[in-house]
PDB file of C-alpha atoms in Angstrom:
ATOM      1  CA  UNK A   1      -5.281  32.166   4.760  1.00 40.00           C
ATOM      2  CA  UNK A   2      -2.859  31.922   1.884  1.00 44.00           C
ATOM      3  CA  UNK A   3      -2.779  28.968  -0.478  1.00 48.00           C
ATOM      4  CA  UNK A   4       0.594  27.918   0.956  1.00 50.00           C
ATOM      5  CA  UNK A   5      -0.858  27.879   4.477  1.00 46.00           C
ATOM      6  CA  UNK A   6      -3.756  25.708   3.271  1.00 48.00           C
ATOM      7  CA  UNK A   7      -1.308  23.233   1.741  1.00 45.00           C
ATOM      8  CA  UNK A   8       0.724  23.043   4.933  1.00 50.00           C
ATOM      9  CA  UNK A   9      -2.394  22.083   6.929  1.00 53.00           C
ATOM     10  CA  UNK A  10      -3.201  18.974   4.901  1.00 75.00           C
ATOM     11  CA  UNK A  11      -1.523  15.955   6.483  1.00 85.00           C
ATOM     12  CA  UNK A  12      -1.722  12.606   4.752  1.00 92.00           C
ATOM     13  CA  UNK A  13      -0.073  10.268   7.252  1.00 94.00           C
ATOM     14  CA  UNK A  14       1.965  10.565  10.404  1.00 93.00           C
ATOM     15  CA  UNK A  15       4.567   8.646  12.342  1.00 94.00           C
ATOM     16  CA  UNK A  16       2.167   8.787  15.297  1.00 95.00           C
ATOM     17  CA  UNK A  17      -0.611   7.090  13.325  1.00 94.00           C
ATOM     18  CA  UNK A  18       1.725   4.258  12.272  1.00 95.00           C
ATOM     19  CA  UNK A  19       3.006   3.898  15.845  1.00 95.00           C
ATOM     20  CA  UNK A  20      -0.580   3.597  17.107  1.00 94.00           C
ATOM     21  CA  UNK A  21      -1.048   0.614  14.792  1.00 94.00           C
ATOM     22  CA  UNK A  22       2.275  -0.920  15.843  1.00 94.00           C
ATOM     23  CA  UNK A  23       1.424  -0.473  19.543  1.00 93.00           C
ATOM     24  CA  UNK A  24      -1.939  -2.095  19.039  1.00 92.00           C
ATOM     25  CA  UNK A  25      -0.360  -5.055  17.263  1.00 91.00           C
ATOM     26  CA  UNK A  26       2.232  -5.349  20.013  1.00 89.00           C
ATOM     27  CA  UNK A  27      -0.541  -5.527  22.639  1.00 89.00           C
ATOM     28  CA  UNK A  28      -2.733  -8.018  20.751  1.00 86.00           C
ATOM     29  CA  UNK A  29      -2.486 -11.785  20.728  1.00 84.00           C
ATOM     30  CA  UNK A  30      -2.107 -12.223  16.981  1.00 81.00           C
ATOM     31  CA  UNK A  31      -3.121 -15.398  15.206  1.00 78.00           C
ATOM     32  CA  UNK A  32      -3.339 -15.101  11.403  1.00 72.00           C
ATOM     33  CA  UNK A  33      -5.971 -17.856  11.417  1.00 80.00           C
ATOM     34  CA  UNK A  34      -8.156 -15.745  13.725  1.00 81.00           C
ATOM     35  CA  UNK A  35     -10.542 -13.395  11.908  1.00 86.00           C
ATOM     36  CA  UNK A  36      -9.988 -10.461  14.312  1.00 85.00           C
ATOM     37  CA  UNK A  37      -6.206 -10.729  13.985  1.00 83.00           C
ATOM     38  CA  UNK A  38      -6.428 -10.931  10.209  1.00 85.00           C
ATOM     39  CA  UNK A  39      -8.791  -7.926  10.174  1.00 89.00           C
ATOM     40  CA  UNK A  40      -6.322  -5.878  12.254  1.00 91.00           C
ATOM     41  CA  UNK A  41      -3.520  -6.560   9.765  1.00 91.00           C
ATOM     42  CA  UNK A  42      -5.789  -5.828   6.786  1.00 92.00           C
ATOM     43  CA  UNK A  43      -6.902  -2.564   8.407  1.00 93.00           C
ATOM     44  CA  UNK A  44      -3.272  -1.586   8.972  1.00 94.00           C
ATOM     45  CA  UNK A  45      -2.475  -2.267   5.313  1.00 95.00           C
ATOM     46  CA  UNK A  46      -5.625  -0.527   4.076  1.00 95.00           C
ATOM     47  CA  UNK A  47      -4.907   2.512   6.254  1.00 95.00           C
ATOM     48  CA  UNK A  48      -1.533   3.030   4.578  1.00 96.00           C
ATOM     49  CA  UNK A  49      -3.097   2.494   1.133  1.00 96.00           C
ATOM     50  CA  UNK A  50      -5.761   5.089   1.965  1.00 95.00           C
ATOM     51  CA  UNK A  51      -3.017   7.598   2.782  1.00 96.00           C
ATOM     52  CA  UNK A  52      -1.519   6.946  -0.663  1.00 97.00           C
ATOM     53  CA  UNK A  53      -4.950   7.328  -2.307  1.00 96.00           C
ATOM     54  CA  UNK A  54      -5.451  10.656  -0.516  1.00 95.00           C
ATOM     55  CA  UNK A  55      -2.109  11.959  -1.785  1.00 96.00           C
ATOM     56  CA  UNK A  56      -3.062  10.905  -5.321  1.00 97.00           C
ATOM     57  CA  UNK A  57      -6.479  12.535  -4.986  1.00 95.00           C
ATOM     58  CA  UNK A  58      -4.935  15.803  -3.776  1.00 95.00           C
ATOM     59  CA  UNK A  59      -2.510  15.677  -6.702  1.00 96.00           C
ATOM     60  CA  UNK A  60      -5.245  14.961  -9.265  1.00 95.00           C
ATOM     61  CA  UNK A  61      -7.427  17.744  -7.814  1.00 94.00           C
ATOM     62  CA  UNK A  62      -4.548  20.223  -8.080  1.00 95.00           C
ATOM     63  CA  UNK A  63      -4.372  20.807  -4.297  1.00 94.00           C
ATOM     64  CA  UNK A  64      -0.710  19.743  -4.358  1.00 96.00           C
ATOM     65  CA  UNK A  65       1.819  19.776  -7.172  1.00 96.00           C
ATOM     66  CA  UNK A  66       3.990  16.924  -8.455  1.00 97.00           C
ATOM     67  CA  UNK A  67       6.924  17.699  -6.143  1.00 97.00           C
ATOM     68  CA  UNK A  68       4.723  17.842  -3.053  1.00 96.00           C
ATOM     69  CA  UNK A  69       2.928  14.636  -4.083  1.00 97.00           C
ATOM     70  CA  UNK A  70       6.244  12.812  -4.462  1.00 97.00           C
ATOM     71  CA  UNK A  71       7.458  14.186  -1.122  1.00 97.00           C
ATOM     72  CA  UNK A  72       4.255  13.086   0.616  1.00 97.00           C
ATOM     73  CA  UNK A  73       4.439   9.610  -0.926  1.00 98.00           C
ATOM     74  CA  UNK A  74       8.065   9.323   0.149  1.00 97.00           C
ATOM     75  CA  UNK A  75       7.138  10.380   3.696  1.00 96.00           C
ATOM     76  CA  UNK A  76       4.388   7.758   3.945  1.00 97.00           C
ATOM     77  CA  UNK A  77       6.678   5.120   2.436  1.00 97.00           C
ATOM     78  CA  UNK A  78       9.491   5.895   4.886  1.00 97.00           C
ATOM     79  CA  UNK A  79       7.119   5.711   7.860  1.00 97.00           C
ATOM     80  CA  UNK A  80       5.420   2.484   6.796  1.00 97.00           C
ATOM     81  CA  UNK A  81       8.473   0.625   5.509  1.00 97.00           C
ATOM     82  CA  UNK A  82      10.691   1.333   8.509  1.00 95.00           C
ATOM     83  CA  UNK A  83      11.782  -1.975  10.003  1.00 93.00           C
ATOM     84  CA  UNK A  84       9.657  -3.032  12.964  1.00 92.00           C
ATOM     85  CA  UNK A  85      11.157  -5.402  15.475  1.00 86.00           C
ATOM     86  CA  UNK A  86       8.859  -7.067  17.999  1.00 89.00           C
ATOM     87  CA  UNK A  87      10.030  -9.496  20.651  1.00 89.00           C
ATOM     88  CA  UNK A  88       7.550 -11.919  19.106  1.00 89.00           C
ATOM     89  CA  UNK A  89       9.089 -13.110  15.817  1.00 90.00           C
ATOM     90  CA  UNK A  90       5.668 -14.099  14.443  1.00 88.00           C
ATOM     91  CA  UNK A  91       4.426 -10.522  14.822  1.00 90.00           C
ATOM     92  CA  UNK A  92       7.562  -9.226  13.121  1.00 92.00           C
ATOM     93  CA  UNK A  93       6.914 -11.629  10.223  1.00 91.00           C
ATOM     94  CA  UNK A  94       3.269 -10.535   9.955  1.00 91.00           C
ATOM     95  CA  UNK A  95       4.215  -6.836   9.847  1.00 93.00           C
ATOM     96  CA  UNK A  96       6.930  -7.643   7.311  1.00 95.00           C
ATOM     97  CA  UNK A  97       4.236  -9.271   5.146  1.00 93.00           C
ATOM     98  CA  UNK A  98       2.092  -6.119   5.333  1.00 95.00           C
ATOM     99  CA  UNK A  99       5.098  -3.959   4.458  1.00 97.00           C
ATOM    100  CA  UNK A 100       6.002  -6.241   1.542  1.00 97.00           C
ATOM    101  CA  UNK A 101       2.451  -5.970   0.220  1.00 97.00           C
ATOM    102  CA  UNK A 102       2.666  -2.173   0.312  1.00 98.00           C
ATOM    103  CA  UNK A 103       5.944  -1.812  -1.616  1.00 98.00           C
ATOM    104  CA  UNK A 104       4.320  -1.721  -5.086  1.00 98.00           C
ATOM    105  CA  UNK A 105       1.582   0.599  -3.796  1.00 98.00           C
ATOM    106  CA  UNK A 106       4.178   3.298  -3.145  1.00 98.00           C
ATOM    107  CA  UNK A 107       6.086   2.671  -6.373  1.00 98.00           C
ATOM    108  CA  UNK A 108       2.901   2.608  -8.470  1.00 98.00           C
ATOM    109  CA  UNK A 109       1.757   5.903  -6.946  1.00 98.00           C
ATOM    110  CA  UNK A 110       5.137   7.509  -7.625  1.00 98.00           C
ATOM    111  CA  UNK A 111       5.167   6.142 -11.178  1.00 97.00           C
ATOM    112  CA  UNK A 112       1.642   7.472 -11.710  1.00 98.00           C
ATOM    113  CA  UNK A 113       2.604  10.968 -10.522  1.00 98.00           C
ATOM    114  CA  UNK A 114       5.811  11.098 -12.586  1.00 97.00           C
ATOM    115  CA  UNK A 115       4.852   9.176 -15.720  1.00 96.00           C
ATOM    116  CA  UNK A 116       1.095   8.724 -15.687  1.00 94.00           C
ATOM    117  CA  UNK A 117      -0.664   5.503 -16.586  1.00 94.00           C
ATOM    118  CA  UNK A 118       1.119   2.834 -18.577  1.00 94.00           C
ATOM    119  CA  UNK A 119      -0.594   1.450 -21.641  1.00 95.00           C
ATOM    120  CA  UNK A 120      -1.602  -2.175 -21.564  1.00 94.00           C
ATOM    121  CA  UNK A 121      -3.808  -4.714 -19.901  1.00 94.00           C
ATOM    122  CA  UNK A 122      -3.875  -5.031 -16.118  1.00 95.00           C
ATOM    123  CA  UNK A 123      -4.308  -8.817 -16.172  1.00 93.00           C
ATOM    124  CA  UNK A 124      -1.414  -9.220 -18.616  1.00 95.00           C
ATOM    125  CA  UNK A 125       0.871  -7.229 -16.293  1.00 97.00           C
ATOM    126  CA  UNK A 126      -0.079  -9.501 -13.380  1.00 96.00           C
ATOM    127  CA  UNK A 127       0.487 -12.618 -15.520  1.00 94.00           C
ATOM    128  CA  UNK A 128       3.858 -11.244 -16.673  1.00 97.00           C
ATOM    129  CA  UNK A 129       4.809 -10.578 -13.034  1.00 97.00           C
ATOM    130  CA  UNK A 130       3.953 -14.153 -12.045  1.00 96.00           C
ATOM    131  CA  UNK A 131       5.978 -15.469 -14.993  1.00 96.00           C
ATOM    132  CA  UNK A 132       8.943 -13.248 -14.067  1.00 97.00           C
ATOM    133  CA  UNK A 133       8.796 -14.483 -10.476  1.00 97.00           C
ATOM    134  CA  UNK A 134       8.763 -18.088 -11.725  1.00 96.00           C
ATOM    135  CA  UNK A 135      11.922 -17.208 -13.704  1.00 97.00           C
ATOM    136  CA  UNK A 136      13.398 -15.701 -10.513  1.00 96.00           C
ATOM    137  CA  UNK A 137      13.517 -12.208 -12.046  1.00 98.00           C
ATOM    138  CA  UNK A 138      12.057 -10.342  -9.061  1.00 97.00           C
ATOM    139  CA  UNK A 139      12.995  -6.873 -10.349  1.00 97.00           C
ATOM    140  CA  UNK A 140      10.982  -7.476 -13.523  1.00 98.00           C
ATOM    141  CA  UNK A 141       8.141  -8.993 -11.476  1.00 98.00           C
ATOM    142  CA  UNK A 142       7.969  -5.895  -9.271  1.00 98.00           C
ATOM    143  CA  UNK A 143       8.106  -3.673 -12.353  1.00 98.00           C
ATOM    144  CA  UNK A 144       5.088  -5.445 -13.866  1.00 98.00           C
ATOM    145  CA  UNK A 145       3.151  -5.201 -10.597  1.00 98.00           C
ATOM    146  CA  UNK A 146       3.954  -1.474 -10.388  1.00 98.00           C
ATOM    147  CA  UNK A 147       2.715  -1.008 -13.968  1.00 97.00           C
ATOM    148  CA  UNK A 148      -0.473  -2.868 -13.028  1.00 97.00           C
ATOM    149  CA  UNK A 149      -0.765  -0.491 -10.081  1.00 97.00           C
ATOM    150  CA  UNK A 150      -0.834   2.558 -12.356  1.00 97.00           C
ATOM    151  CA  UNK A 151      -3.709   0.924 -14.235  1.00 97.00           C
ATOM    152  CA  UNK A 152      -5.577   0.435 -10.935  1.00 97.00           C
ATOM    153  CA  UNK A 153      -4.988   4.070  -9.979  1.00 97.00           C
ATOM    154  CA  UNK A 154      -6.493   5.001 -13.349  1.00 95.00           C
ATOM    155  CA  UNK A 155      -9.621   2.947 -12.579  1.00 94.00           C
ATOM    156  CA  UNK A 156      -8.948  -0.546 -13.937  1.00 95.00           C
ATOM    157  CA  UNK A 157     -10.298  -3.329 -11.725  1.00 93.00           C
ATOM    158  CA  UNK A 158      -8.201  -6.169 -10.375  1.00 92.00           C
ATOM    159  CA  UNK A 159      -9.793  -9.544 -11.179  1.00 85.00           C
ATOM    160  CA  UNK A 160     -10.033 -11.505  -7.940  1.00 77.00           C
ATOM    161  CA  UNK A 161     -10.115 -14.820  -9.857  1.00 79.00           C
ATOM    162  CA  UNK A 162      -6.761 -13.933 -11.399  1.00 79.00           C
ATOM    163  CA  UNK A 163      -5.349 -13.150  -7.979  1.00 77.00           C
ATOM    164  CA  UNK A 164      -6.493 -16.465  -6.522  1.00 81.00           C
ATOM    165  CA  UNK A 165      -4.661 -18.344  -9.287  1.00 84.00           C
ATOM    166  CA  UNK A 166      -1.274 -16.773  -8.517  1.00 89.00           C
ATOM    167  CA  UNK A 167       1.102 -19.100  -6.718  1.00 89.00           C
ATOM    168  CA  UNK A 168       1.973 -17.837  -3.239  1.00 91.00           C
ATOM    169  CA  UNK A 169       5.105 -15.712  -3.247  1.00 94.00           C
ATOM    170  CA  UNK A 170       6.183 -12.114  -3.600  1.00 96.00           C
ATOM    171  CA  UNK A 171       3.882 -11.414  -6.539  1.00 96.00           C
ATOM    172  CA  UNK A 172       0.839 -12.649  -4.626  1.00 94.00           C
ATOM    173  CA  UNK A 173       1.871 -10.440  -1.659  1.00 94.00           C
ATOM    174  CA  UNK A 174       2.389  -7.459  -3.954  1.00 96.00           C
ATOM    175  CA  UNK A 175      -0.951  -8.008  -5.684  1.00 95.00           C
ATOM    176  CA  UNK A 176      -2.550  -8.143  -2.240  1.00 93.00           C
ATOM    177  CA  UNK A 177      -1.197  -4.620  -1.733  1.00 96.00           C
ATOM    178  CA  UNK A 178      -2.679  -3.520  -5.054  1.00 96.00           C
ATOM    179  CA  UNK A 179      -6.028  -4.879  -3.863  1.00 94.00           C
ATOM    180  CA  UNK A 180      -5.763  -2.571  -0.832  1.00 95.00           C
ATOM    181  CA  UNK A 181      -4.883   0.317  -3.148  1.00 96.00           C
ATOM    182  CA  UNK A 182      -7.895  -0.463  -5.327  1.00 95.00           C
ATOM    183  CA  UNK A 183     -10.187  -0.480  -2.279  1.00 93.00           C
ATOM    184  CA  UNK A 184      -8.661   2.775  -1.025  1.00 94.00           C
ATOM    185  CA  UNK A 185      -9.171   4.506  -4.357  1.00 93.00           C
ATOM    186  CA  UNK A 186     -12.771   3.327  -4.645  1.00 88.00           C
ATOM    187  CA  UNK A 187     -13.711   4.049  -1.027  1.00 77.00           C
ATOM    188  CA  UNK A 188     -11.116   6.175   0.758  1.00 63.00           C
ATOM    189  CA  UNK A 189     -12.768   5.980   4.179  1.00 65.00           C
ATOM    190  CA  UNK A 190     -10.393   6.357   7.073  1.00 55.00           C
ATOM    191  CA  UNK A 191      -9.700   3.164   8.963  1.00 50.00           C
ATOM    192  CA  UNK A 192      -9.885   3.839  12.684  1.00 50.00           C
ATOM    193  CA  UNK A 193      -6.827   2.581  14.468  1.00 46.00           C
ATOM    194  CA  UNK A 194      -8.562   2.169  17.821  1.00 43.00           C
TER     195      UNK A 194
END
C-alpha cells in the first residue's frame, strides 16, 4: 500500500458518529441534574475532543501534514458545530452548551497546527479571558481561551481550582471544553456512543 493510501484510510470523525450521539440524545429523557444524563453529554463532548486530539497526534507523529491536519480539524468542527434542532427546546439548549464548550477546542487545535504554542502562563490566559468577558469583550476572551488551549495541547495542566472560581458564562463554558481537550490528550480512549 502506498503512503497516500494509508493516509486515506485514517478517519478521525464522521457525520455518522455525530448522528449516533444526536439520535441517542433525542431518544433519552435528559435531565442535567441526573448523573446519567450529565454523563451522556460529557461523553459526547469528550468524544469530539478525542477526535481533535487524534488529529493533533497524527500531525505531531508526521502521519499527516499541516494541510491535512487543518482539513481534518475543519471537518470535525463542521460536523460538531452544525446546528441541531430538537423538538425539545431543553435538549437543543444542552447540545448548544456542548457545542459552545467545543468552539475553543477547534480554534486552539488549528492555532497549534499553524502557529505552535503561545508563550505565557496558562492560568494568566484564563484570568485574562474572565476579565475580558467581564468587560464584555468576548472576542478577546475567546482569544485568551484559545491561547490557553495551545498551552494545554503542549502539556500544561488546567488548574481545576481556577476553573471553579470563574463566574458562569461563556468563558466557563469554553474552559469546560479545554478540560475535555486536556483529558483527551492525556487519555485518548474512544468513548463508545452506544
